[in-house]
mmCIF file of C-alpha atoms in Angstrom:
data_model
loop_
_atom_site.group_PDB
_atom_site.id
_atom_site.type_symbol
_atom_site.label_atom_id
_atom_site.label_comp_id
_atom_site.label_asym_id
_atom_site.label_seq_id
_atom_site.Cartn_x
_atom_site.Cartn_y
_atom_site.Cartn_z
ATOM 1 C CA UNK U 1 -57.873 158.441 86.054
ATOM 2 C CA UNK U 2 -58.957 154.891 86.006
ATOM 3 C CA UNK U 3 -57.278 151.335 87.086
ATOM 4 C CA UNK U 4 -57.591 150.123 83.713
ATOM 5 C CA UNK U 5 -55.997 153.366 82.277
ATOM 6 C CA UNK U 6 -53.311 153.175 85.081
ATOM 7 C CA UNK U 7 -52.347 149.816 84.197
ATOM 8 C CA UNK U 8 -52.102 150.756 79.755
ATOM 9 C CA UNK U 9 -49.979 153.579 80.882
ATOM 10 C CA UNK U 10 -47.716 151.511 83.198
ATOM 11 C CA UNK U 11 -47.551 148.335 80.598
ATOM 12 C CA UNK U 12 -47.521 151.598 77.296
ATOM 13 C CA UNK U 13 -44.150 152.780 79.551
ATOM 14 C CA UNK U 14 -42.630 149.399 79.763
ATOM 15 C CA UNK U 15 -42.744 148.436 76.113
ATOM 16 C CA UNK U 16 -41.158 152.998 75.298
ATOM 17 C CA UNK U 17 -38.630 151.373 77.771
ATOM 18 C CA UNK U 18 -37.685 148.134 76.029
ATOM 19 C CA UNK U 19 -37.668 150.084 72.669
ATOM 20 C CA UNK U 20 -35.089 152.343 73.753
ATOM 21 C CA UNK U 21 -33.087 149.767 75.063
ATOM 22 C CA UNK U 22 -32.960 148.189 72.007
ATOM 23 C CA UNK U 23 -32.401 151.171 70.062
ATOM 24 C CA UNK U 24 -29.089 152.295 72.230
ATOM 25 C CA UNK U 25 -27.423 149.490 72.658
ATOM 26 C CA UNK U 26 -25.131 147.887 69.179
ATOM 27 C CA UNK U 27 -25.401 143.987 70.227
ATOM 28 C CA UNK U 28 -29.343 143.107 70.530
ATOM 29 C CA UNK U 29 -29.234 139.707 71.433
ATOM 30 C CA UNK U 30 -32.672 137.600 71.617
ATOM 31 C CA UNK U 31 -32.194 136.334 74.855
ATOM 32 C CA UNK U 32 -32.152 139.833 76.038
ATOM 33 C CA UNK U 33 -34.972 140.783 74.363
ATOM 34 C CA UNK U 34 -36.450 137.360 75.481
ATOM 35 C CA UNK U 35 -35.522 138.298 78.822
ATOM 36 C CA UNK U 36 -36.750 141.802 79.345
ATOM 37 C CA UNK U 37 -40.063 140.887 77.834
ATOM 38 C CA UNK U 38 -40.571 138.029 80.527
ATOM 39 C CA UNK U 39 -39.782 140.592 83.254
ATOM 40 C CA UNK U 40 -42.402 143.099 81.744
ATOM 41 C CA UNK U 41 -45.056 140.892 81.176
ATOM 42 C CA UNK U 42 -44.727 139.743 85.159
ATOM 43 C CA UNK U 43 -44.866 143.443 86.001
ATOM 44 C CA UNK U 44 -47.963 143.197 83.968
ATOM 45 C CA UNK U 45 -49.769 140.016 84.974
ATOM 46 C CA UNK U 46 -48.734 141.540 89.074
ATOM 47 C CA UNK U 47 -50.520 145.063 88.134
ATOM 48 C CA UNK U 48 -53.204 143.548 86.807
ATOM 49 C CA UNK U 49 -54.184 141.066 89.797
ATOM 50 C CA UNK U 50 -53.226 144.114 92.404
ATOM 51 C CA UNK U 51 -55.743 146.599 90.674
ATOM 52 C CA UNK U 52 -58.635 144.147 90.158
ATOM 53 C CA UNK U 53 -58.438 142.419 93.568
ATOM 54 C CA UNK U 54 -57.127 145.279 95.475
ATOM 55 C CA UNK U 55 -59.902 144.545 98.181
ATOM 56 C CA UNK U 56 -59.479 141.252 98.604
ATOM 57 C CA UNK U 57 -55.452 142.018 98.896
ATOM 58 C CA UNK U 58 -56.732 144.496 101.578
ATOM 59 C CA UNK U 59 -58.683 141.935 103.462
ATOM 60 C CA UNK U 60 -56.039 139.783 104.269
ATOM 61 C CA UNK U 61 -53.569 142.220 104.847
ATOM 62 C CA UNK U 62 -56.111 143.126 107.412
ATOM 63 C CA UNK U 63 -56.484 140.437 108.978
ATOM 64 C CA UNK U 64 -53.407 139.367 108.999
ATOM 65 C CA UNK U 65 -52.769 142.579 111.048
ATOM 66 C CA UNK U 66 -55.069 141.797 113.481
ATOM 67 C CA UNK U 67 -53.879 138.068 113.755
ATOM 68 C CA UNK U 68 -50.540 139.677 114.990
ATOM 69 C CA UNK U 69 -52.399 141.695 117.396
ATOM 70 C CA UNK U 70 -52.284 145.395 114.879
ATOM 71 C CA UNK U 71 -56.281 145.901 114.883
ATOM 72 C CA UNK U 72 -57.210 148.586 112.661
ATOM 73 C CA UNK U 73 -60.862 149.464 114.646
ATOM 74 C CA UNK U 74 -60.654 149.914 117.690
ATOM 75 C CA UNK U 75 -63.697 151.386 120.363
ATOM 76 C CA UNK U 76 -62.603 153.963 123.411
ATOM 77 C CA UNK U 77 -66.363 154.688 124.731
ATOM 78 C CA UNK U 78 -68.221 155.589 121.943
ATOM 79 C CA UNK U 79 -65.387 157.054 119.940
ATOM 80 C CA UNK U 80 -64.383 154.592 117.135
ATOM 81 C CA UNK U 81 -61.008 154.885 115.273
ATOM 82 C CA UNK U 82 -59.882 153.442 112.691
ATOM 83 C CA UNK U 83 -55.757 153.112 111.547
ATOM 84 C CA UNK U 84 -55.255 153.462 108.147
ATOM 85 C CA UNK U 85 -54.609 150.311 105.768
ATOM 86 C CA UNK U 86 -51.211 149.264 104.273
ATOM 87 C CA UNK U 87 -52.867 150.815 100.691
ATOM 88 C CA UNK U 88 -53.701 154.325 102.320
ATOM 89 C CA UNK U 89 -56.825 153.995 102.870
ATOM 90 C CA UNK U 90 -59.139 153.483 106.243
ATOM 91 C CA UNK U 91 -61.727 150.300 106.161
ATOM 92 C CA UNK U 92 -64.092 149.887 108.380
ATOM 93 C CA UNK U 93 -65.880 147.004 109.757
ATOM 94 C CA UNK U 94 -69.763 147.934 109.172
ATOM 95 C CA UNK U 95 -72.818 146.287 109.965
ATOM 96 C CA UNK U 96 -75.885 147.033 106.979
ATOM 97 C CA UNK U 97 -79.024 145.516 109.085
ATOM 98 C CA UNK U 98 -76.765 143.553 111.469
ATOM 99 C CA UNK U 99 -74.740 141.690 107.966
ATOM 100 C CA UNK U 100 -71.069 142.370 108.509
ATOM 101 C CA UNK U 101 -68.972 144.017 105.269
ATOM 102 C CA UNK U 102 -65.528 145.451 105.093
ATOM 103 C CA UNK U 103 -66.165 148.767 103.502
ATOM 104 C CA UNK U 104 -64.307 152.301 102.473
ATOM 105 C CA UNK U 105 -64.349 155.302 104.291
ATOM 106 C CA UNK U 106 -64.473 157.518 101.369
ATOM 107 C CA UNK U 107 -65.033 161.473 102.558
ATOM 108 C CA UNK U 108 -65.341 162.075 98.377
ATOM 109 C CA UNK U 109 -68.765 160.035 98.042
ATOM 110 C CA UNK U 110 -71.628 161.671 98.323
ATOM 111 C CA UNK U 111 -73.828 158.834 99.562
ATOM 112 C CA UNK U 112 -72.928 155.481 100.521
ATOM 113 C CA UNK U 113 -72.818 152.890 97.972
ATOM 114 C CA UNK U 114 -73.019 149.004 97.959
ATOM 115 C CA UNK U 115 -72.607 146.244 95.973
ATOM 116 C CA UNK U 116 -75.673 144.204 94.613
ATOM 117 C CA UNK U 117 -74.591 141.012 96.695
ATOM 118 C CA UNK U 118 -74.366 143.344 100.242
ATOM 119 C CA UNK U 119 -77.534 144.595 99.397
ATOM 120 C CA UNK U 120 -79.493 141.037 98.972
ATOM 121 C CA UNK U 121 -77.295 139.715 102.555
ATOM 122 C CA UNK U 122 -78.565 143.075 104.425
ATOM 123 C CA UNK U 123 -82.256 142.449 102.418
ATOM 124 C CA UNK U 124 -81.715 146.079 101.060
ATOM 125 C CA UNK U 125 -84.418 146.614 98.084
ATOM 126 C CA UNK U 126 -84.001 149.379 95.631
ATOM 127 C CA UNK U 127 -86.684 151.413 95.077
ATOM 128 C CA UNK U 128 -88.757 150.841 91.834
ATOM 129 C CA UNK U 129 -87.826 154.305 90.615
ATOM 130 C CA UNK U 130 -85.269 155.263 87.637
ATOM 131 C CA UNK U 131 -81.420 154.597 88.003
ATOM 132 C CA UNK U 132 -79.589 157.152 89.260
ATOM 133 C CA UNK U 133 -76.202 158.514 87.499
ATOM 134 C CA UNK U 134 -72.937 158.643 90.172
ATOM 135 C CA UNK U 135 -69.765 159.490 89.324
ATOM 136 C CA UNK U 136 -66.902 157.049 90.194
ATOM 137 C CA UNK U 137 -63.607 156.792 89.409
ATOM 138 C CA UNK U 138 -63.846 154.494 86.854
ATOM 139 C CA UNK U 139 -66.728 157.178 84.962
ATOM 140 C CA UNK U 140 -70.206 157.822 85.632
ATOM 141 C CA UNK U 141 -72.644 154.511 86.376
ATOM 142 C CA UNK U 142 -76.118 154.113 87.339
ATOM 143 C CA UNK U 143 -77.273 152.693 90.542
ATOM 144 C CA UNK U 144 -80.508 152.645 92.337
ATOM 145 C CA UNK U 145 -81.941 154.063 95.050
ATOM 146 C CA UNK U 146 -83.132 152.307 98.406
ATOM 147 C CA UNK U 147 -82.110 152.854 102.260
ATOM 148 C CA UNK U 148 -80.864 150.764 105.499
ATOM 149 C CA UNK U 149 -83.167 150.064 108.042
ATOM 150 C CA UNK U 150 -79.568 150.036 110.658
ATOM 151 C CA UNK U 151 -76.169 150.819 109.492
ATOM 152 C CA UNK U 152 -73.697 150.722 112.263
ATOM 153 C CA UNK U 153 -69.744 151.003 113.264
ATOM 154 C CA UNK U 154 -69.017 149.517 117.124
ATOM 155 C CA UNK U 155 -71.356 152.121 118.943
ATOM 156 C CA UNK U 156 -71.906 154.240 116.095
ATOM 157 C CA UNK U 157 -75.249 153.843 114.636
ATOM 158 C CA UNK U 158 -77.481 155.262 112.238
ATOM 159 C CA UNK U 159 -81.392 154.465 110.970
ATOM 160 C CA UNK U 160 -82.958 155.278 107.903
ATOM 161 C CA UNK U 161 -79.801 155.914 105.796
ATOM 162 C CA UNK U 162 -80.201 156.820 102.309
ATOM 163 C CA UNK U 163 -77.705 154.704 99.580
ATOM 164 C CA UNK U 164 -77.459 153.638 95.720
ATOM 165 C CA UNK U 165 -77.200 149.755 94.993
ATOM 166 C CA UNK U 166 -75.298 149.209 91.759
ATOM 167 C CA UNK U 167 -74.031 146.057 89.764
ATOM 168 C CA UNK U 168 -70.702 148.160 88.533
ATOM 169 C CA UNK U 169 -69.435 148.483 91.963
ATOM 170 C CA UNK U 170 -68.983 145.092 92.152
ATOM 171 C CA UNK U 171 -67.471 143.384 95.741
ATOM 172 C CA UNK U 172 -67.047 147.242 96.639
ATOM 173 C CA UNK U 173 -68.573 148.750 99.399
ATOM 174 C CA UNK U 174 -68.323 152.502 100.063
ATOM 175 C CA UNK U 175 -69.201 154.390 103.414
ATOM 176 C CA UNK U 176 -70.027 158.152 102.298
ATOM 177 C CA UNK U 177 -70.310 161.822 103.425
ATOM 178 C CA UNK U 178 -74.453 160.714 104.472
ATOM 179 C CA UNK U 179 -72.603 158.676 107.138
ATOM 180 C CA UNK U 180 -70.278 160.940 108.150
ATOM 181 C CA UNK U 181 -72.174 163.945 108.315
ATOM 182 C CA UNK U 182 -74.274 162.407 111.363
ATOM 183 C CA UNK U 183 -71.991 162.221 113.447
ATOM 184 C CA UNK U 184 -70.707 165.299 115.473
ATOM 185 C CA UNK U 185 -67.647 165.232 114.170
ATOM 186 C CA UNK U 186 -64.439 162.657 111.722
ATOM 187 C CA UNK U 187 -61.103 163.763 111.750
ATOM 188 C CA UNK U 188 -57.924 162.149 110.661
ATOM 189 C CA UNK U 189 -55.120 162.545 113.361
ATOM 190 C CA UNK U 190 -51.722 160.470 113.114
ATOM 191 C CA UNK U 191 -52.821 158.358 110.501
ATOM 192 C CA UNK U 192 -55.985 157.549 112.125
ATOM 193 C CA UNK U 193 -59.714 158.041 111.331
ATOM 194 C CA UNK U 194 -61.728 159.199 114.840
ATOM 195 C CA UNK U 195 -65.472 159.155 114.456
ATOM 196 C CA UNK U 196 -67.060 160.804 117.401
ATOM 197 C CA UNK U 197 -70.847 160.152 117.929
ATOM 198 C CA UNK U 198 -73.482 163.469 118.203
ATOM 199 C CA UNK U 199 -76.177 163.731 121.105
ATOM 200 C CA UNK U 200 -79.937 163.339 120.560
ATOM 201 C CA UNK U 201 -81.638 166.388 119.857
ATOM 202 C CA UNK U 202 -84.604 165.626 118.403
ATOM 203 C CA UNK U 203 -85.368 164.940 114.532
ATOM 204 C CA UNK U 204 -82.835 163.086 112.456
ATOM 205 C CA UNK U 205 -81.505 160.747 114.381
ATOM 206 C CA UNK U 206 -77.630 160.924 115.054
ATOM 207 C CA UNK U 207 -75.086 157.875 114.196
ATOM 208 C CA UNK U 208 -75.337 156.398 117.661
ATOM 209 C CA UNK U 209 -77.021 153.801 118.947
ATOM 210 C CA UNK U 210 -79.823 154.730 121.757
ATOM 211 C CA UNK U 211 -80.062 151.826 124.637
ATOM 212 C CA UNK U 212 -83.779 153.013 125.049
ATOM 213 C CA UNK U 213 -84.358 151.589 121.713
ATOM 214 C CA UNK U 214 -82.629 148.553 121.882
#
């Protein structure tokens, strides 16, 4: 289900809600009604600026975490982990071609996706080939092709990664399974996200970065 369909359910249940008040009680007085219709429309207006700024909301929450000494990434080694946000969710701090972004950890997307304005910072191009369709939560959008020279968490880092650019992700930046799946293992223990990086054994290489190479 989407925000927007989340929010005309919540606001649709508010107004049943007012209606039946009305209806059971003898003395309707227009202050009341005044009154409760005030009070809904905050709930409203509040579930309406939550939903559609959700990750900025996030952000500072985040940082006002770590201001208080709560950091939510934290390296041991090479092991990263990652404490999962006020909303339920785990964020990571990610560098696309050494540009800095905020993004989700989302074990449910495919491929990682990012927004058109993290792709021009990290000078990611799309390729010139057709859109291609994802599926989101919000429906199914098109987004192009391209790939990331360097994407990286702390120690964790990975070349050549495959991702979609799209304009109808807008400030959102996803981290998907493509990530995930090279490194030797991601497990969520105690409310916290553990990446673990895999050794070089030829081929693809593994979401670590190699101090020969650097």
């Amino acid at each position: 289900m989407s925000d927007d369909r989340i929010i005309q359910l919540l606001l649709l249940l508010g107004a049943l809600m007012l209606a039946l008040k009305a209806l059971s009680s003898h003395r309707v007085t227009l202050r009341g009604l005044l009154q409760t219709l005030v009070l809904w429309a905050i709930i409203g207006v509040t579930a309406v600026i939550v939903m559609y700024h959700r990750q900025e909301l996030g952000g500072l929450l985040a940082r006002a975490s770590e201001k208080l000494g709560y950091e939510q990434q934290v390296v041991q080694g090479e092991t990263v982990r990652i404490k999962m946000s006020p909303d339920g969710h785990f964020w990571a701090r990610v560098q696309i071609n050494g540009v800095e972004r905020r993004m989700l950890v989302d074990s449910g997307a495919t491929i990682t996706a990012i927004s058109r304005d993290t792709a021009e910072a990290a000078e990611v191009k799309p390729a010139l080939a057709p859109p291609m369709l994802i599926e989101t939560a919000n429906g199914t959008v098109q987004a192009q092709p391209a790939r990331a020279d360097n994407v990286a968490i702390g120690p964790l880092s990975t070349r050549d990664l495959p991702l979609v650019v799209g304009d109808s992700f807008g400030d959102l930046d996803v981290l998907g399974m493509n990530f995930l799946s090279r490194l030797k293992s991601w497990r969520v223990e105690d409310r916290t996200l553990i990446l673990e990086p895999r050794k070089s054994t030829g081929g693809e290489e593994p979401a670590r970065r190699s101090q020969a190479r650097e």
